[in-house]
CSV table of C-alpha atoms in Angstrom, one decimal:
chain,number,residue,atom,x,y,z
J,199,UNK,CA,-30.6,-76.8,24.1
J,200,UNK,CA,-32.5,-74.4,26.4
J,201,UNK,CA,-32.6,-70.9,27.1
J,202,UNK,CA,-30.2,-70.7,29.7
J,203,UNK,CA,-27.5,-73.3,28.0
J,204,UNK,CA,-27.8,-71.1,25.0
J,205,UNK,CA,-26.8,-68.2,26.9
J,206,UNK,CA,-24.1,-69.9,28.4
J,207,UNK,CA,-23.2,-71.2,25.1
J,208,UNK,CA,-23.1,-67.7,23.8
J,209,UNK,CA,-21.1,-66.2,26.7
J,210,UNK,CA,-18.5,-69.0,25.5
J,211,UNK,CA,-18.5,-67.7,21.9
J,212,UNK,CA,-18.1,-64.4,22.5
J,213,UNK,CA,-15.3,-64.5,25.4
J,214,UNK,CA,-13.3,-66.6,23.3
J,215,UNK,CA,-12.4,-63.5,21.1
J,216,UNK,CA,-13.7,-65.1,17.9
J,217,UNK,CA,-15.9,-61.6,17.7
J,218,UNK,CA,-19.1,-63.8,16.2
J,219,UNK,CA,-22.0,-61.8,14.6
J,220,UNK,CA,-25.6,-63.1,14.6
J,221,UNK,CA,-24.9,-65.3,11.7
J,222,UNK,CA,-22.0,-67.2,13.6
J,223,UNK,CA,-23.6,-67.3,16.7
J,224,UNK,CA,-26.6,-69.2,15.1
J,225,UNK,CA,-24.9,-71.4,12.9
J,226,UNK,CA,-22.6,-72.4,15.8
J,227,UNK,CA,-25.8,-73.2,18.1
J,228,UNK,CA,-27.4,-75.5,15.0
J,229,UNK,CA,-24.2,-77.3,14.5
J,230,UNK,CA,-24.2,-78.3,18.2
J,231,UNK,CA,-27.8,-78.9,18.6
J,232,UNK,CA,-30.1,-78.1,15.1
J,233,UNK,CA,-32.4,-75.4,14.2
J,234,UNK,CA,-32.7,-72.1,16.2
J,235,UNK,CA,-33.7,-68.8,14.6
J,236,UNK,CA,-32.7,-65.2,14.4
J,237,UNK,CA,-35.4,-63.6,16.6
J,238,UNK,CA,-34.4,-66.1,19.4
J,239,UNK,CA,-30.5,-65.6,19.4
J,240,UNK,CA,-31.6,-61.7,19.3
J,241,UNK,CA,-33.8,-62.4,22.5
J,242,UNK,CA,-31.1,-64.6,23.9
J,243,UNK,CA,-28.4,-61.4,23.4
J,244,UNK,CA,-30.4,-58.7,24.6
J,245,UNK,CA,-31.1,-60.9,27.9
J,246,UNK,CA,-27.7,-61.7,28.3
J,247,UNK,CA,-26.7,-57.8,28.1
J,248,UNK,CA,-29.7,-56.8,30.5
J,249,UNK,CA,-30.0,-59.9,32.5
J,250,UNK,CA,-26.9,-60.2,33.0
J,251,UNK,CA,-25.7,-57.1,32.8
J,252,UNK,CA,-23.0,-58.4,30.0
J,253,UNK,CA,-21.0,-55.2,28.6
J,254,UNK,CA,-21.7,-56.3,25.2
J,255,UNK,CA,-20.7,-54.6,21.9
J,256,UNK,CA,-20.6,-54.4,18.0
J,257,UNK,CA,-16.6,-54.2,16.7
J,258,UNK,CA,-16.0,-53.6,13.4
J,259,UNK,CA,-12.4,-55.1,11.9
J,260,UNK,CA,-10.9,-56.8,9.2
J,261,UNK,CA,-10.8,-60.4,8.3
J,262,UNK,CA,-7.7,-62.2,6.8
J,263,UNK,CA,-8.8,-61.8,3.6
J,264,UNK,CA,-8.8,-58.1,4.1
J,265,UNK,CA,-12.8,-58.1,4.1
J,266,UNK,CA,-14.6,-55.8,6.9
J,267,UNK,CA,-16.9,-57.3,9.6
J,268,UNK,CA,-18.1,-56.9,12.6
J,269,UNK,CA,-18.7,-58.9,15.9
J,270,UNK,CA,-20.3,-59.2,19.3
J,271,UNK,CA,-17.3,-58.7,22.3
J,272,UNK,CA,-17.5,-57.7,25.7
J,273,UNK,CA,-16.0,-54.5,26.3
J,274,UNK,CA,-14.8,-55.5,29.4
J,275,UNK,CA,-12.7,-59.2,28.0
J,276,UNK,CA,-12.8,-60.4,31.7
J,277,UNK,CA,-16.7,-60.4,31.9
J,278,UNK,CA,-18.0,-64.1,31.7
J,279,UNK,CA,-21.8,-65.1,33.0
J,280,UNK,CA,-21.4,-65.2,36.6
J,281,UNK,CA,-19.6,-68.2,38.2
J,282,UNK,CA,-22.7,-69.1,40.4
J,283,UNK,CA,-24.3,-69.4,37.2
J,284,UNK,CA,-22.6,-71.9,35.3
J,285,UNK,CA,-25.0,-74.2,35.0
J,286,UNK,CA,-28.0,-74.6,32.8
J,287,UNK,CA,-29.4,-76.0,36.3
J,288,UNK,CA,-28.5,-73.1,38.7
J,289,UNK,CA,-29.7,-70.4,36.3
J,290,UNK,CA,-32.7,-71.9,36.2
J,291,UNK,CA,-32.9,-72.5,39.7
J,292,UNK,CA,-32.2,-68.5,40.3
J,293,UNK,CA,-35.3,-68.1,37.9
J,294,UNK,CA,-33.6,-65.0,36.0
């Protein structure tokens, strides 16, 4: 997985609602495709909030089991990564 499906693959984590933290994200990105680290998802979020312009956030809540964490969301739930890029191929082809 590349830089640019890895953002895409983030924008779907995080507009799902799931509210994933750093942890989540990663996990979820080695279970699809194997090892990734922290600095890079870090990179890949702060590129997707200034590259993109994604109105990202830290919300704090409770879990089922009562237990309080805290996730990435978009403050506006309607943002996604642009439609025009919704491919690993056209974002790089707009060579963001």
């Amino acid at each position: 997985m590349d830089k640019y499906e890895r953002i895409l693959f983030i924008d779907e984590l995080i507009s799902s609602g799931c509210r994933p933290n750093q942890k989540e994200i990663i996990d979820a990105i080695r279970a699809k495709c194997g090892g990734i680290d922290r600095t890079t998802v870090w990179r890949d979020l702060k590129d997707l909030e200034t590259k993109f312009h994604a109105p990202l956030d830290i919300q704090e809540y409770y879990d089922a089991d009562g237990r309080k964490k805290c996730g990435y969301i978009y403050t506006e739930p309607k943002f996604r990564v642009p439609a025009m890029f919704s491919s690993a191929d056209k974002i790089k082809s707009a060579q963001l």
